[in-house]
Structure formats: structure tokens, C-alpha cells
PDB file of C-alpha atoms in Angstrom:
ATOM      1  CA  GLU A   1      67.179  -7.304  -7.730  1.00 68.00           C
ATOM      2  CA  PRO A   2      66.356  -4.286  -9.909  1.00 68.00           C
ATOM      3  CA  GLU A   3      66.886  -4.775 -13.596  1.00 92.00           C
ATOM      4  CA  VAL A   4      66.959  -2.919 -16.887  1.00 96.00           C
ATOM      5  CA  THR A   5      63.961  -3.668 -19.069  1.00 96.00           C
ATOM      6  CA  GLN A   6      63.723  -3.203 -22.811  1.00 97.00           C
ATOM      7  CA  THR A   7      60.755  -3.217 -25.135  1.00 96.00           C
ATOM      8  CA  PRO A   8      59.908  -4.588 -27.574  1.00 96.00           C
ATOM      9  CA  SER A   9      61.960  -7.785 -27.493  1.00 96.00           C
ATOM     10  CA  HIS A  10      61.701  -8.045 -31.274  1.00 97.00           C
ATOM     11  CA  GLN A  11      60.896  -5.317 -33.798  1.00 97.00           C
ATOM     12  CA  VAL A  12      60.419  -5.950 -37.509  1.00 97.00           C
ATOM     13  CA  THR A  13      60.384  -2.835 -39.687  1.00 96.00           C
ATOM     14  CA  GLN A  14      60.496  -1.946 -43.344  1.00 97.00           C
ATOM     15  CA  MET A  15      63.608  -0.172 -44.574  1.00 97.00           C
ATOM     16  CA  GLY A  16      63.214   3.583 -44.398  1.00 97.00           C
ATOM     17  CA  GLN A  17      60.789   3.499 -41.485  1.00 97.00           C
ATOM     18  CA  GLU A  18      61.413   5.061 -38.108  1.00 97.00           C
ATOM     19  CA  VAL A  19      61.819   2.883 -35.036  1.00 98.00           C
ATOM     20  CA  ILE A  20      61.904   3.722 -31.350  1.00 97.00           C
ATOM     21  CA  LEU A  21      63.498   1.295 -28.946  1.00 98.00           C
ATOM     22  CA  ARG A  22      62.564   1.729 -25.331  1.00 97.00           C
ATOM     23  CA  CYS A  23      64.436   1.095 -22.124  1.00 97.00           C
ATOM     24  CA  VAL A  24      63.657   1.507 -18.462  1.00 97.00           C
ATOM     25  CA  PRO A  25      66.992   1.786 -16.629  1.00 96.00           C
ATOM     26  CA  ILE A  26      67.468   0.987 -12.958  1.00 94.00           C
ATOM     27  CA  SER A  27      65.724   3.754 -11.070  1.00 91.00           C
ATOM     28  CA  ASN A  28      68.599   5.307  -9.127  1.00 89.00           C
ATOM     29  CA  HIS A  29      71.115   5.097 -11.970  1.00 92.00           C
ATOM     30  CA  LEU A  30      72.356   8.275 -13.605  1.00 92.00           C
ATOM     31  CA  TYR A  31      74.339   7.018 -16.608  1.00 94.00           C
ATOM     32  CA  PHE A  32      72.678   5.411 -19.603  1.00 95.00           C
ATOM     33  CA  TYR A  33      74.065   3.672 -22.646  1.00 96.00           C
ATOM     34  CA  TRP A  34      73.051   2.058 -25.901  1.00 97.00           C
ATOM     35  CA  TYR A  35      75.071  -0.702 -27.533  1.00 97.00           C
ATOM     36  CA  ARG A  36      74.600  -2.674 -30.716  1.00 97.00           C
ATOM     37  CA  GLN A  37      75.532  -6.263 -31.512  1.00 95.00           C
ATOM     38  CA  ILE A  38      75.300  -7.564 -35.036  1.00 94.00           C
ATOM     39  CA  LEU A  39      74.693 -11.312 -35.029  1.00 89.00           C
ATOM     40  CA  GLY A  40      77.796 -13.208 -33.986  1.00 83.00           C
ATOM     41  CA  GLN A  41      79.905 -10.097 -33.597  1.00 87.00           C
ATOM     42  CA  LYS A  42      81.198  -7.938 -30.788  1.00 89.00           C
ATOM     43  CA  VAL A  43      79.179  -5.546 -28.677  1.00 93.00           C
ATOM     44  CA  GLU A  44      79.647  -2.038 -30.091  1.00 95.00           C
ATOM     45  CA  PHE A  45      79.213   1.176 -28.145  1.00 95.00           C
ATOM     46  CA  LEU A  46      76.704   3.622 -29.643  1.00 97.00           C
ATOM     47  CA  VAL A  47      76.107   6.407 -27.162  1.00 97.00           C
ATOM     48  CA  SER A  48      76.334   7.397 -23.512  1.00 95.00           C
ATOM     49  CA  PHE A  49      73.958   9.809 -21.796  1.00 95.00           C
ATOM     50  CA  TYR A  50      74.259  11.681 -18.528  1.00 93.00           C
ATOM     51  CA  ASN A  51      72.538  14.700 -17.032  1.00 91.00           C
ATOM     52  CA  ASN A  52      70.120  14.896 -19.954  1.00 90.00           C
ATOM     53  CA  GLU A  53      72.742  15.130 -22.612  1.00 94.00           C
ATOM     54  CA  ILE A  54      74.955  12.916 -24.731  1.00 95.00           C
ATOM     55  CA  SER A  55      78.375  12.349 -23.150  1.00 93.00           C
ATOM     56  CA  GLU A  56      79.886  10.393 -25.998  1.00 93.00           C
ATOM     57  CA  LYS A  57      78.803   8.905 -29.288  1.00 95.00           C
ATOM     58  CA  SER A  58      80.545   6.526 -31.625  1.00 94.00           C
ATOM     59  CA  GLU A  59      80.940   6.886 -35.379  1.00 94.00           C
ATOM     60  CA  ILE A  60      78.037   4.461 -35.766  1.00 95.00           C
ATOM     61  CA  PHE A  61      75.722   6.982 -34.070  1.00 96.00           C
ATOM     62  CA  ASP A  62      75.160   9.238 -37.054  1.00 94.00           C
ATOM     63  CA  ASP A  63      72.410  11.765 -37.726  1.00 95.00           C
ATOM     64  CA  GLN A  64      69.862   8.990 -38.169  1.00 96.00           C
ATOM     65  CA  PHE A  65      70.137   8.143 -34.478  1.00 97.00           C
ATOM     66  CA  SER A  66      68.879  10.073 -31.483  1.00 97.00           C
ATOM     67  CA  VAL A  67      68.346   9.398 -27.809  1.00 97.00           C
ATOM     68  CA  GLU A  68      65.942  10.882 -25.360  1.00 95.00           C
ATOM     69  CA  ARG A  69      64.969  10.610 -21.733  1.00 92.00           C
ATOM     70  CA  PRO A  70      61.402  11.840 -22.044  1.00 87.00           C
ATOM     71  CA  ASP A  71      60.527  11.343 -18.387  1.00 87.00           C
ATOM     72  CA  GLY A  72      62.125  10.149 -15.187  1.00 79.00           C
ATOM     73  CA  SER A  73      62.069   6.495 -16.105  1.00 87.00           C
ATOM     74  CA  ASN A  74      62.350   5.876 -19.861  1.00 94.00           C
ATOM     75  CA  PHE A  75      65.377   6.096 -22.127  1.00 96.00           C
ATOM     76  CA  THR A  76      64.761   5.751 -25.840  1.00 97.00           C
ATOM     77  CA  LEU A  77      66.806   5.198 -28.976  1.00 98.00           C
ATOM     78  CA  LYS A  78      65.268   6.416 -32.225  1.00 98.00           C
ATOM     79  CA  ILE A  79      66.476   5.473 -35.672  1.00 97.00           C
ATOM     80  CA  ARG A  80      64.917   7.931 -38.071  1.00 96.00           C
ATOM     81  CA  SER A  81      65.196   6.095 -41.399  1.00 95.00           C
ATOM     82  CA  THR A  82      66.274   2.517 -40.980  1.00 96.00           C
ATOM     83  CA  LYS A  83      68.693   0.738 -43.284  1.00 96.00           C
ATOM     84  CA  LEU A  84      69.225  -2.977 -43.803  1.00 96.00           C
ATOM     85  CA  GLU A  85      72.543  -2.741 -41.953  1.00 95.00           C
ATOM     86  CA  ASP A  86      70.746  -1.486 -38.830  1.00 97.00           C
ATOM     87  CA  SER A  87      69.540  -5.045 -38.258  1.00 97.00           C
ATOM     88  CA  ALA A  88      71.095  -6.064 -34.929  1.00 97.00           C
ATOM     89  CA  MET A  89      70.466  -6.565 -31.240  1.00 97.00           C
ATOM     90  CA  TYR A  90      70.306  -3.265 -29.401  1.00 98.00           C
ATOM     91  CA  PHE A  91      71.158  -3.274 -25.720  1.00 97.00           C
ATOM     92  CA  CYS A  92      70.446  -0.605 -23.173  1.00 97.00           C
ATOM     93  CA  ALA A  93      72.592  -0.369 -20.053  1.00 96.00           C
ATOM     94  CA  SER A  94      72.732   1.802 -16.985  1.00 95.00           C
ATOM     95  CA  SER A  95      75.101   2.423 -14.115  1.00 93.00           C
ATOM     96  CA  ASP A  96      75.200   4.625 -11.043  1.00 90.00           C
ATOM     97  CA  THR A  97      78.721   6.013 -11.444  1.00 87.00           C
ATOM     98  CA  GLY A  98      79.543   5.693 -15.113  1.00 82.00           C
ATOM     99  CA  VAL A  99      82.080   3.356 -16.649  1.00 81.00           C
ATOM    100  CA  TRP A 100      84.069   2.968 -13.452  1.00 82.00           C
ATOM    101  CA  GLN A 101      81.478   0.589 -12.064  1.00 86.00           C
ATOM    102  CA  PRO A 102      79.570  -2.372 -13.512  1.00 91.00           C
ATOM    103  CA  GLN A 103      76.952  -1.660 -16.108  1.00 93.00           C
ATOM    104  CA  HIS A 104      73.589  -3.369 -15.934  1.00 95.00           C
ATOM    105  CA  PHE A 105      72.215  -4.537 -19.266  1.00 96.00           C
ATOM    106  CA  GLY A 106      68.745  -5.257 -20.510  1.00 96.00           C
ATOM    107  CA  ASP A 107      68.047  -8.347 -22.590  1.00 95.00           C
ATOM    108  CA  GLY A 108      67.966  -6.310 -25.763  1.00 96.00           C
ATOM    109  CA  THR A 109      65.691  -5.607 -28.689  1.00 97.00           C
ATOM    110  CA  ARG A 110      66.238  -7.620 -31.816  1.00 97.00           C
ATOM    111  CA  LEU A 111      65.717  -5.218 -34.709  1.00 98.00           C
ATOM    112  CA  SER A 112      65.068  -6.776 -38.114  1.00 97.00           C
ATOM    113  CA  ILE A 113      64.946  -4.475 -41.137  1.00 97.00           C
ATOM    114  CA  LEU A 114      63.253  -5.873 -44.226  1.00 96.00           C
TER     115      LEU A 114
ATOM    116  CA  SER B   1      91.161   0.580 -31.826  1.00 48.00           C
ATOM    117  CA  GLN B   2      91.462   0.942 -28.073  1.00 51.00           C
ATOM    118  CA  GLN B   3      90.458  -2.561 -27.220  1.00 63.00           C
ATOM    119  CA  GLY B   4      92.480  -5.600 -28.044  1.00 60.00           C
ATOM    120  CA  GLU B   5      91.107  -9.032 -28.516  1.00 77.00           C
ATOM    121  CA  GLU B   6      90.147 -11.997 -26.416  1.00 81.00           C
ATOM    122  CA  ASP B   7      91.631 -15.346 -27.177  1.00 86.00           C
ATOM    123  CA  PRO B   8      90.797 -17.984 -27.913  1.00 92.00           C
ATOM    124  CA  GLN B   9      87.776 -17.038 -30.013  1.00 91.00           C
ATOM    125  CA  ALA B  10      86.163 -20.349 -29.102  1.00 94.00           C
ATOM    126  CA  LEU B  11      86.834 -22.907 -26.403  1.00 96.00           C
ATOM    127  CA  SER B  12      85.230 -26.318 -25.909  1.00 97.00           C
ATOM    128  CA  ILE B  13      85.790 -28.258 -22.719  1.00 96.00           C
ATOM    129  CA  GLN B  14      84.241 -30.993 -20.595  1.00 97.00           C
ATOM    130  CA  GLU B  15      82.403 -30.353 -17.359  1.00 97.00           C
ATOM    131  CA  GLY B  16      84.790 -30.230 -14.437  1.00 97.00           C
ATOM    132  CA  GLU B  17      87.681 -28.846 -16.471  1.00 97.00           C
ATOM    133  CA  ASN B  18      89.045 -25.341 -16.095  1.00 97.00           C
ATOM    134  CA  ALA B  19      88.581 -22.689 -18.775  1.00 97.00           C
ATOM    135  CA  THR B  20      91.009 -19.836 -19.314  1.00 97.00           C
ATOM    136  CA  MET B  21      90.294 -16.848 -21.506  1.00 96.00           C
ATOM    137  CA  ASN B  22      92.681 -14.024 -22.241  1.00 96.00           C
ATOM    138  CA  CYS B  23      92.135 -10.379 -23.077  1.00 94.00           C
ATOM    139  CA  SER B  24      94.561  -7.782 -24.355  1.00 94.00           C
ATOM    140  CA  TYR B  25      94.065  -4.042 -24.489  1.00 92.00           C
ATOM    141  CA  LYS B  26      96.006  -1.137 -25.907  1.00 89.00           C
ATOM    142  CA  THR B  27      95.725   1.926 -23.680  1.00 86.00           C
ATOM    143  CA  SER B  28      96.212   2.606 -19.975  1.00 87.00           C
ATOM    144  CA  ILE B  29      93.212   1.661 -17.892  1.00 89.00           C
ATOM    145  CA  ASN B  30      91.472   2.513 -14.641  1.00 88.00           C
ATOM    146  CA  ASN B  31      89.870  -0.894 -14.421  1.00 91.00           C
ATOM    147  CA  LEU B  32      88.984  -3.881 -16.563  1.00 94.00           C
ATOM    148  CA  GLN B  33      85.657  -5.676 -16.444  1.00 95.00           C
ATOM    149  CA  TRP B  34      84.515  -9.113 -17.529  1.00 96.00           C
ATOM    150  CA  TYR B  35      80.993  -9.840 -18.698  1.00 96.00           C
ATOM    151  CA  ARG B  36      79.110 -12.982 -19.659  1.00 97.00           C
ATOM    152  CA  GLN B  37      76.454 -13.240 -22.336  1.00 95.00           C
ATOM    153  CA  ASN B  38      74.172 -16.225 -22.560  1.00 94.00           C
ATOM    154  CA  SER B  39      72.695 -16.878 -25.988  1.00 91.00           C
ATOM    155  CA  GLY B  40      69.987 -14.351 -26.810  1.00 88.00           C
ATOM    156  CA  ARG B  41      70.405 -12.450 -23.551  1.00 91.00           C
ATOM    157  CA  GLY B  42      72.027  -9.251 -22.345  1.00 92.00           C
ATOM    158  CA  LEU B  43      75.464  -8.999 -20.799  1.00 95.00           C
ATOM    159  CA  VAL B  44      75.912  -9.783 -17.145  1.00 96.00           C
ATOM    160  CA  HIS B  45      78.732  -8.266 -15.177  1.00 95.00           C
ATOM    161  CA  LEU B  46      81.039 -10.868 -13.626  1.00 97.00           C
ATOM    162  CA  ILE B  47      83.975  -9.115 -12.059  1.00 96.00           C
ATOM    163  CA  LEU B  48      85.857  -5.825 -12.066  1.00 95.00           C
ATOM    164  CA  ILE B  49      89.585  -5.581 -11.414  1.00 95.00           C
ATOM    165  CA  ARG B  50      91.249  -2.234 -10.789  1.00 94.00           C
ATOM    166  CA  SER B  51      94.541  -1.247 -12.351  1.00 93.00           C
ATOM    167  CA  ASN B  52      96.340  -1.491  -8.996  1.00 94.00           C
ATOM    168  CA  GLU B  53      95.123  -5.051  -8.422  1.00 96.00           C
ATOM    169  CA  ARG B  54      96.861  -8.112  -9.808  1.00 97.00           C
ATOM    170  CA  GLU B  55      94.353 -10.808  -8.985  1.00 98.00           C
ATOM    171  CA  LYS B  56      90.762 -11.053  -7.900  1.00 97.00           C
ATOM    172  CA  HIS B  57      88.485 -13.960  -7.037  1.00 97.00           C
ATOM    173  CA  SER B  58      84.740 -14.374  -7.088  1.00 96.00           C
ATOM    174  CA  GLY B  59      83.433 -17.876  -6.458  1.00 97.00           C
ATOM    175  CA  ARG B  60      84.810 -20.084  -9.241  1.00 97.00           C
ATOM    176  CA  LEU B  61      86.142 -17.080 -11.139  1.00 98.00           C
ATOM    177  CA  ARG B  62      89.693 -15.849 -10.938  1.00 98.00           C
ATOM    178  CA  VAL B  63      90.826 -12.786 -12.842  1.00 98.00           C
ATOM    179  CA  THR B  64      94.394 -11.613 -13.227  1.00 98.00           C
ATOM    180  CA  LEU B  65      95.658  -8.336 -14.601  1.00 97.00           C
ATOM    181  CA  ASP B  66      99.115  -7.569 -15.912  1.00 96.00           C
ATOM    182  CA  THR B  67      99.272  -3.877 -16.730  1.00 95.00           C
ATOM    183  CA  SER B  68     102.847  -4.156 -17.993  1.00 95.00           C
ATOM    184  CA  LYS B  69     101.672  -6.559 -20.689  1.00 95.00           C
ATOM    185  CA  LYS B  70      98.284  -4.892 -21.038  1.00 94.00           C
ATOM    186  CA  SER B  71      96.545  -8.204 -20.604  1.00 95.00           C
ATOM    187  CA  SER B  72      94.038  -9.938 -18.359  1.00 96.00           C
ATOM    188  CA  SER B  73      92.875 -13.493 -17.986  1.00 97.00           C
ATOM    189  CA  LEU B  74      89.658 -15.021 -16.717  1.00 97.00           C
ATOM    190  CA  LEU B  75      89.819 -18.501 -15.240  1.00 98.00           C
ATOM    191  CA  ILE B  76      86.664 -20.487 -14.569  1.00 98.00           C
ATOM    192  CA  THR B  77      87.404 -23.484 -12.385  1.00 98.00           C
ATOM    193  CA  ALA B  78      85.423 -26.728 -12.307  1.00 97.00           C
ATOM    194  CA  SER B  79      83.281 -25.625 -15.216  1.00 97.00           C
ATOM    195  CA  ARG B  80      79.632 -26.579 -15.544  1.00 97.00           C
ATOM    196  CA  ALA B  81      77.323 -26.858 -18.540  1.00 97.00           C
ATOM    197  CA  ALA B  82      75.645 -23.667 -17.301  1.00 96.00           C
ATOM    198  CA  ASP B  83      78.914 -21.781 -17.889  1.00 98.00           C
ATOM    199  CA  THR B  84      78.320 -22.162 -21.632  1.00 98.00           C
ATOM    200  CA  ALA B  85      78.218 -18.552 -22.861  1.00 97.00           C
ATOM    201  CA  SER B  86      80.282 -15.835 -24.493  1.00 95.00           C
ATOM    202  CA  TYR B  87      82.695 -13.949 -22.285  1.00 96.00           C
ATOM    203  CA  PHE B  88      83.811 -10.390 -22.963  1.00 95.00           C
ATOM    204  CA  CYS B  89      86.359  -8.109 -21.410  1.00 95.00           C
ATOM    205  CA  ALA B  90      85.749  -4.365 -21.430  1.00 94.00           C
ATOM    206  CA  THR B  91      87.681  -1.234 -20.645  1.00 92.00           C
ATOM    207  CA  ALA B  92      86.715   2.410 -20.526  1.00 88.00           C
ATOM    208  CA  ASN B  93      87.757   4.842 -23.227  1.00 84.00           C
ATOM    209  CA  GLN B  94      90.193   7.617 -22.334  1.00 81.00           C
ATOM    210  CA  ALA B  95      87.430  10.104 -21.552  1.00 84.00           C
ATOM    211  CA  GLY B  96      85.673   7.648 -19.259  1.00 84.00           C
ATOM    212  CA  THR B  97      82.436   8.038 -21.180  1.00 86.00           C
ATOM    213  CA  ALA B  98      82.160   4.690 -22.934  1.00 88.00           C
ATOM    214  CA  LEU B  99      82.847   1.033 -22.282  1.00 90.00           C
ATOM    215  CA  ILE B 100      84.631  -0.727 -25.126  1.00 91.00           C
ATOM    216  CA  PHE B 101      84.250  -4.482 -25.478  1.00 92.00           C
ATOM    217  CA  GLY B 102      86.497  -7.048 -27.050  1.00 90.00           C
ATOM    218  CA  LYS B 103      85.265  -9.636 -29.538  1.00 89.00           C
ATOM    219  CA  GLY B 104      84.708 -12.236 -26.866  1.00 92.00           C
ATOM    220  CA  THR B 105      85.413 -15.889 -26.265  1.00 95.00           C
ATOM    221  CA  THR B 106      82.638 -18.407 -26.850  1.00 95.00           C
ATOM    222  CA  LEU B 107      82.848 -21.141 -24.241  1.00 97.00           C
ATOM    223  CA  SER B 108      81.068 -24.463 -24.680  1.00 97.00           C
ATOM    224  CA  VAL B 109      80.998 -26.835 -21.735  1.00 97.00           C
ATOM    225  CA  SER B 110      79.699 -30.305 -22.445  1.00 96.00           C
ATOM    226  CA  SER B 111      78.493 -32.795 -19.856  1.00 89.00           C
TER     227      SER B 111
END
């Protein structure tokens, strides 16, 4: 069964550095999402992406964050200048018809900011 | 906040027992979805129930939806140790552009 893959599985970065989290969504999916989960807490929506543009972003997704689909397969989340509070699990998800159908999640990238 | 909360926050049961988790939400919905998250892993979709459905089954899972009370429940029958995980309900935002998750119920099933 096709799956969403995320790399790296764990990223350790110094505060203030830029990080890029990578995702390969399921190939025929058109809708892409990033979520964040701080340890032990709920899964929080960050951003949704469709037709090469952002559909929705949450208040968490400030100017330090950006997303890109640089080619036909990758979907990236960039944090320009990381803060300690950015430490979390970041999950990528994709679906073929948006939120009205199940979303398929990757296993996440654990981001640790030192 | 659009999404309500699941309850209980944590549930511990023995293998073979049934587990019931509840979810409340605040706005009108098109559908409601349940997901499972094993420790250290991504979320896995379990079941989707549409707003015009009252009950849905999938294997040992039974989901009910009461739109008048804005609530849903997930029942896992004859639980197994492998059911140990966190369970989340999720609904779409009004614009249909984001999925909003509740805080989840952590289920522990001991053998």
C-alpha cells in the first residue's frame, strides 16, 4: 500500500538555524498538509496546500514557516529561524480529495532545537 | 476552538474488555473521522462517519454520531494489547481546508 514518507526521522538543530523537513506524499494525491505535535499534546494543524498554493494556515504558521512543492513528488516545510518552542514532531499528510476523505500520515520528523 | 475534547483522557482496561471513547465538537460537520496513533508513529485513519449516518462498523470498531448533541463515540470490542495507542477524533474546519483534532484518549490494554 502506498505511504507517505518523511525525512529525516530526527533532526537536531541549534536555535536560530534554518531547517527543512521533507515529505513525499502519495503519488496521486492532490492535497498536502503539515501538522505539529508537541510531546504529549494534541495534533495541531499548521498548513494545507493545494494546486501549488496554501489553502489555509493556522496562527502557528507565522512568517518563519514556509512550504514548497519543488517538484512533482516532494513537499517541504521550512522553518527559517528556529526557536526552542519549535521542538515537536512534525507530520506530513496527504489526501486525494481534501478533508472530506481520510488523510494519510507519515511517521513524522522529530525536531529538537538546542 | 472548533473542536471539542475526547474523554476520557486516559483509559486502562484488560484484554478482552470493551473500550469506549467519546468526542465532542462545536460546529456543524460534514463528517467526523477517528484516527489512531501508536507511540512514536504517525496517525492512522480508522473510520469516517458522515453527518447523515448514525452508526458505522469496521471490524471490532463501532462509531456512533449524534449530531444533535454534537458528539461521537468510538467503541473497540474485545480489546487486545495491540490496541494500546492514542485515539483522536477530527473534523474539518468551516472552509473545508483543514482537519482539526481533539486532544485524544490514551488507551492502555494490558494482557
